[in-house]
């Protein structure tokens, strides 16, 4: 088990995947995650051939759901489609983040377990800051745990 620099930020494995709209951003995000000390499993895609983002979301989220990864990162052109797909999967709380504050709050208040990013929206600098915020912030629990519990209960309705 490796520790991220920030207190309490312990990450063992992160699964990442993108469609053809986010290849370059996925590579730069992997560099940031590696620098943070993460073990990364990249489920693709690896070429610019067109692929369907729900298939990528399914692969990444299966790893998180089954405990093979502690958290996931999914990327498509906007991050919208792949985050929508991810949030259809039981047990997944995927947050599409385009700013650092949202990334921090997605962890602190929503206990997000998957981060979504838009490869045609974000540059590598901002994306790196978002990734660092997301992966070094702990869930605050307390009243937020009750609310997250209510989110998860919606899966049964
Ligand atoms: C693919 O062209 C594009 O639709 C996809 O990457 C994503 O932006 C969908 O939400």
PDB file of C-alpha atoms and ligand atoms in Angstrom:
ATOM      1  CA  UNK A   1       0.000   0.000   0.000  1.00  0.00           C
ATOM      2  CA  UNK A   2       1.364   3.419  -0.911  1.00  0.00           C
ATOM      3  CA  UNK A   3       0.484   6.706   0.681  1.00  0.00           C
ATOM      4  CA  UNK A   4      -0.223   9.893  -1.194  1.00  0.00           C
ATOM      5  CA  UNK A   5       1.544  12.964   0.181  1.00  0.00           C
ATOM      6  CA  UNK A   6      -1.517  14.288   1.954  1.00  0.00           C
ATOM      7  CA  UNK A   7      -2.469  12.905   5.350  1.00  0.00           C
ATOM      8  CA  UNK A   8      -4.993  10.133   5.060  1.00  0.00           C
ATOM      9  CA  UNK A   9      -4.806   9.923   1.281  1.00  0.00           C
ATOM     10  CA  UNK A  10      -4.167   6.250   0.805  1.00  0.00           C
ATOM     11  CA  UNK A  11      -4.646   4.807  -2.640  1.00  0.00           C
ATOM     12  CA  UNK A  12      -3.655   1.349  -3.700  1.00  0.00           C
ATOM     13  CA  UNK A  13      -4.893   1.005  -7.249  1.00  0.00           C
ATOM     14  CA  UNK A  14      -6.609   3.267  -9.735  1.00  0.00           C
ATOM     15  CA  UNK A  15      -8.221   2.025 -12.937  1.00  0.00           C
ATOM     16  CA  UNK A  16      -8.370   4.515 -15.798  1.00  0.00           C
ATOM     17  CA  UNK A  17     -10.004   4.455 -19.215  1.00  0.00           C
ATOM     18  CA  UNK A  18     -10.898   6.834 -22.025  1.00  0.00           C
ATOM     19  CA  UNK A  19     -12.505   6.938 -25.431  1.00  0.00           C
ATOM     20  CA  UNK A  20     -10.814   8.337 -28.544  1.00  0.00           C
ATOM     21  CA  UNK A  21     -11.722  11.888 -27.441  1.00  0.00           C
ATOM     22  CA  UNK A  22      -9.366  11.915 -24.476  1.00  0.00           C
ATOM     23  CA  UNK A  23      -6.246   9.898 -25.350  1.00  0.00           C
ATOM     24  CA  UNK A  24      -3.771  12.713 -24.729  1.00  0.00           C
ATOM     25  CA  UNK A  25      -5.390  13.824 -21.487  1.00  0.00           C
ATOM     26  CA  UNK A  26      -5.442  10.241 -20.207  1.00  0.00           C
ATOM     27  CA  UNK A  27      -1.671  10.032 -20.696  1.00  0.00           C
ATOM     28  CA  UNK A  28      -1.043  13.268 -18.826  1.00  0.00           C
ATOM     29  CA  UNK A  29      -3.400  12.209 -16.007  1.00  0.00           C
ATOM     30  CA  UNK A  30      -1.489   8.927 -15.720  1.00  0.00           C
ATOM     31  CA  UNK A  31       1.734  10.883 -15.212  1.00  0.00           C
ATOM     32  CA  UNK A  32       0.121  12.879 -12.395  1.00  0.00           C
ATOM     33  CA  UNK A  33      -1.235   9.729 -10.754  1.00  0.00           C
ATOM     34  CA  UNK A  34       2.121   7.999 -11.017  1.00  0.00           C
ATOM     35  CA  UNK A  35       3.808  10.985  -9.374  1.00  0.00           C
ATOM     36  CA  UNK A  36       1.261  10.708  -6.555  1.00  0.00           C
ATOM     37  CA  UNK A  37       2.303   7.110  -6.024  1.00  0.00           C
ATOM     38  CA  UNK A  38      -0.661   5.307  -7.553  1.00  0.00           C
ATOM     39  CA  UNK A  39      -0.647   1.914  -9.194  1.00  0.00           C
ATOM     40  CA  UNK A  40      -2.513   2.369 -12.455  1.00  0.00           C
ATOM     41  CA  UNK A  41      -4.439  -0.115 -14.544  1.00  0.00           C
ATOM     42  CA  UNK A  42      -5.203   1.382 -17.968  1.00  0.00           C
ATOM     43  CA  UNK A  43      -8.102  -0.404 -19.666  1.00  0.00           C
ATOM     44  CA  UNK A  44      -7.771   1.640 -22.879  1.00  0.00           C
ATOM     45  CA  UNK A  45      -8.546   2.816 -25.408  1.00  0.00           C
ATOM     46  CA  UNK A  46      -5.049   3.059 -26.818  1.00  0.00           C
ATOM     47  CA  UNK A  47      -5.600   4.288 -30.389  1.00  0.00           C
ATOM     48  CA  UNK A  48      -7.556   7.062 -32.088  1.00  0.00           C
ATOM     49  CA  UNK A  49     -10.002   4.570 -33.573  1.00  0.00           C
ATOM     50  CA  UNK A  50     -13.523   5.434 -32.506  1.00  0.00           C
ATOM     51  CA  UNK A  51     -14.875   3.496 -29.529  1.00  0.00           C
ATOM     52  CA  UNK A  52     -18.071   3.759 -27.491  1.00  0.00           C
ATOM     53  CA  UNK A  53     -17.541   5.458 -24.130  1.00  0.00           C
ATOM     54  CA  UNK A  54     -20.160   3.335 -22.267  1.00  0.00           C
ATOM     55  CA  UNK A  55     -17.961   0.287 -22.886  1.00  0.00           C
ATOM     56  CA  UNK A  56     -15.002   2.056 -21.281  1.00  0.00           C
ATOM     57  CA  UNK A  57     -17.100   3.253 -18.345  1.00  0.00           C
ATOM     58  CA  UNK A  58     -18.251  -0.316 -17.783  1.00  0.00           C
ATOM     59  CA  UNK A  59     -14.673  -1.663 -17.665  1.00  0.00           C
ATOM     60  CA  UNK A  60     -13.385   0.988 -15.272  1.00  0.00           C
ATOM     61  CA  UNK A  61     -16.416   0.857 -12.992  1.00  0.00           C
ATOM     62  CA  UNK A  62     -16.404  -2.933 -12.838  1.00  0.00           C
ATOM     63  CA  UNK A  63     -12.891  -2.752 -11.384  1.00  0.00           C
ATOM     64  CA  UNK A  64     -14.021  -0.250  -8.734  1.00  0.00           C
ATOM     65  CA  UNK A  65     -17.219  -2.107  -7.949  1.00  0.00           C
ATOM     66  CA  UNK A  66     -15.458  -5.447  -7.608  1.00  0.00           C
ATOM     67  CA  UNK A  67     -12.699  -3.987  -5.429  1.00  0.00           C
ATOM     68  CA  UNK A  68      -9.915  -4.503  -7.959  1.00  0.00           C
ATOM     69  CA  UNK A  69      -9.394  -0.736  -7.862  1.00  0.00           C
ATOM     70  CA  UNK A  70     -10.038   1.683  -5.047  1.00  0.00           C
ATOM     71  CA  UNK A  71     -11.030   4.434  -7.446  1.00  0.00           C
ATOM     72  CA  UNK A  72     -11.429   5.083 -11.139  1.00  0.00           C
ATOM     73  CA  UNK A  73     -10.855   7.800 -13.706  1.00  0.00           C
ATOM     74  CA  UNK A  74     -12.955   7.942 -16.876  1.00  0.00           C
ATOM     75  CA  UNK A  75     -12.433  10.336 -19.749  1.00  0.00           C
ATOM     76  CA  UNK A  76     -14.232  11.131 -22.987  1.00  0.00           C
ATOM     77  CA  UNK A  77     -14.397  14.256 -25.155  1.00  0.00           C
ATOM     78  CA  UNK A  78     -16.560  16.234 -22.751  1.00  0.00           C
ATOM     79  CA  UNK A  79     -16.592  13.814 -19.823  1.00  0.00           C
ATOM     80  CA  UNK A  80     -20.383  13.999 -19.946  1.00  0.00           C
ATOM     81  CA  UNK A  81     -21.283  10.770 -21.714  1.00  0.00           C
ATOM     82  CA  UNK A  82     -18.822   8.631 -19.822  1.00  0.00           C
ATOM     83  CA  UNK A  83     -19.889  10.079 -16.449  1.00  0.00           C
ATOM     84  CA  UNK A  84     -23.534   9.406 -17.303  1.00  0.00           C
ATOM     85  CA  UNK A  85     -22.677   5.814 -18.164  1.00  0.00           C
ATOM     86  CA  UNK A  86     -20.569   5.364 -15.022  1.00  0.00           C
ATOM     87  CA  UNK A  87     -23.371   6.585 -12.773  1.00  0.00           C
ATOM     88  CA  UNK A  88     -25.699   3.896 -14.156  1.00  0.00           C
ATOM     89  CA  UNK A  89     -23.460   1.247 -12.612  1.00  0.00           C
ATOM     90  CA  UNK A  90     -24.384   0.065  -9.142  1.00  0.00           C
ATOM     91  CA  UNK A  91     -22.052   1.296  -6.426  1.00  0.00           C
ATOM     92  CA  UNK A  92     -20.509   4.034  -8.546  1.00  0.00           C
ATOM     93  CA  UNK A  93     -20.515   7.700  -7.614  1.00  0.00           C
ATOM     94  CA  UNK A  94     -18.892   9.421 -10.554  1.00  0.00           C
ATOM     95  CA  UNK A  95     -18.171  13.161 -10.501  1.00  0.00           C
ATOM     96  CA  UNK A  96     -17.498  15.104 -13.692  1.00  0.00           C
ATOM     97  CA  UNK A  97     -15.123  17.860 -12.613  1.00  0.00           C
ATOM     98  CA  UNK A  98     -13.942  20.898 -14.507  1.00  0.00           C
ATOM     99  CA  UNK A  99     -12.520  22.833 -11.573  1.00  0.00           C
ATOM    100  CA  UNK A 100     -10.462  22.160  -8.467  1.00  0.00           C
ATOM    101  CA  UNK A 101     -13.104  23.145  -5.918  1.00  0.00           C
ATOM    102  CA  UNK A 102     -15.629  20.673  -7.348  1.00  0.00           C
ATOM    103  CA  UNK A 103     -12.999  17.932  -7.346  1.00  0.00           C
ATOM    104  CA  UNK A 104     -12.268  18.519  -3.666  1.00  0.00           C
ATOM    105  CA  UNK A 105     -15.949  18.639  -2.748  1.00  0.00           C
ATOM    106  CA  UNK A 106     -16.733  15.537  -4.805  1.00  0.00           C
ATOM    107  CA  UNK A 107     -14.537  13.652  -2.369  1.00  0.00           C
ATOM    108  CA  UNK A 108     -15.200  15.608   0.840  1.00  0.00           C
ATOM    109  CA  UNK A 109     -18.997  15.703   0.598  1.00  0.00           C
ATOM    110  CA  UNK A 110     -20.030  13.105  -1.987  1.00  0.00           C
ATOM    111  CA  UNK A 111     -17.427  10.375  -1.456  1.00  0.00           C
ATOM    112  CA  UNK A 112     -17.079  10.085  -5.231  1.00  0.00           C
ATOM    113  CA  UNK A 113     -15.237   6.931  -6.225  1.00  0.00           C
ATOM    114  CA  UNK A 114     -14.809   7.751  -9.905  1.00  0.00           C
ATOM    115  CA  UNK A 115     -13.550  11.006 -11.439  1.00  0.00           C
ATOM    116  CA  UNK A 116     -14.678  11.992 -14.952  1.00  0.00           C
ATOM    117  CA  UNK A 117     -12.742  14.459 -17.103  1.00  0.00           C
ATOM    118  CA  UNK A 118     -13.274  15.976 -20.546  1.00  0.00           C
ATOM    119  CA  UNK A 119     -10.326  15.521 -22.892  1.00  0.00           C
ATOM    120  CA  UNK A 120     -11.603  18.211 -25.279  1.00  0.00           C
ATOM    121  CA  UNK A 121     -12.429  20.584 -22.444  1.00  0.00           C
ATOM    122  CA  UNK A 122      -9.454  20.598 -20.089  1.00  0.00           C
ATOM    123  CA  UNK A 123      -5.802  21.341 -20.645  1.00  0.00           C
ATOM    124  CA  UNK A 124      -3.215  19.186 -18.880  1.00  0.00           C
ATOM    125  CA  UNK A 125      -2.381  21.824 -16.250  1.00  0.00           C
ATOM    126  CA  UNK A 126      -5.893  22.261 -14.913  1.00  0.00           C
ATOM    127  CA  UNK A 127      -6.619  18.552 -15.261  1.00  0.00           C
ATOM    128  CA  UNK A 128      -3.536  17.801 -13.162  1.00  0.00           C
ATOM    129  CA  UNK A 129      -4.700  20.174 -10.435  1.00  0.00           C
ATOM    130  CA  UNK A 130      -8.153  18.561 -10.492  1.00  0.00           C
ATOM    131  CA  UNK A 131      -6.666  15.081 -10.224  1.00  0.00           C
ATOM    132  CA  UNK A 132      -4.393  16.072  -7.340  1.00  0.00           C
ATOM    133  CA  UNK A 133      -7.346  17.650  -5.498  1.00  0.00           C
ATOM    134  CA  UNK A 134      -9.583  14.628  -6.024  1.00  0.00           C
ATOM    135  CA  UNK A 135      -7.020  12.032  -5.007  1.00  0.00           C
ATOM    136  CA  UNK A 136      -5.703  13.774  -1.915  1.00  0.00           C
ATOM    137  CA  UNK A 137      -9.011  14.753  -0.330  1.00  0.00           C
ATOM    138  CA  UNK A 138     -10.686  12.504   2.237  1.00  0.00           C
ATOM    139  CA  UNK A 139     -14.426  12.049   2.638  1.00  0.00           C
ATOM    140  CA  UNK A 140     -15.632  14.096   5.604  1.00  0.00           C
ATOM    141  CA  UNK A 141     -18.366  11.659   6.684  1.00  0.00           C
ATOM    142  CA  UNK A 142     -20.849  12.866   9.302  1.00  0.00           C
ATOM    143  CA  UNK A 143     -23.952  14.449   7.763  1.00  0.00           C
ATOM    144  CA  UNK A 144     -22.461  13.807   4.346  1.00  0.00           C
ATOM    145  CA  UNK A 145     -22.441  10.066   5.010  1.00  0.00           C
ATOM    146  CA  UNK A 146     -26.192  10.190   5.595  1.00  0.00           C
ATOM    147  CA  UNK A 147     -26.710  11.967   2.288  1.00  0.00           C
ATOM    148  CA  UNK A 148     -24.426   9.632   0.376  1.00  0.00           C
ATOM    149  CA  UNK A 149     -26.362   6.746   1.928  1.00  0.00           C
ATOM    150  CA  UNK A 150     -29.531   8.253   0.510  1.00  0.00           C
ATOM    151  CA  UNK A 151     -27.937   8.494  -2.924  1.00  0.00           C
ATOM    152  CA  UNK A 152     -27.050   4.822  -2.789  1.00  0.00           C
ATOM    153  CA  UNK A 153     -30.535   3.894  -1.555  1.00  0.00           C
ATOM    154  CA  UNK A 154     -31.908   5.347  -4.805  1.00  0.00           C
ATOM    155  CA  UNK A 155     -30.394   2.322  -6.544  1.00  0.00           C
ATOM    156  CA  UNK A 156     -33.018   0.160  -4.837  1.00  0.00           C
ATOM    157  CA  UNK A 157     -36.026   2.279  -5.916  1.00  0.00           C
TER     158      UNK A 157
HETATM  159  C1  LIG B   1     -17.103  11.144 -29.023  1.00  0.00           C
HETATM  160  O1  LIG B   1     -17.041  11.807 -30.236  1.00  0.00           O
HETATM  161  C2  LIG B   1     -17.757  12.019 -27.986  1.00  0.00           C
HETATM  162  O2  LIG B   1     -19.125  12.055 -28.191  1.00  0.00           O
HETATM  163  C3  LIG B   1     -17.441  11.514 -26.596  1.00  0.00           C
HETATM  164  O3  LIG B   1     -16.059  11.535 -26.420  1.00  0.00           O
HETATM  165  C4  LIG B   1     -18.011  12.304 -25.441  1.00  0.00           C
HETATM  166  O4  LIG B   1     -17.713  13.657 -25.559  1.00  0.00           O
HETATM  167  C5  LIG B   1     -19.423  12.055 -25.127  1.00  0.00           C
HETATM  168  O5  LIG B   1     -19.977  12.547 -24.131  1.00  0.00           O
END
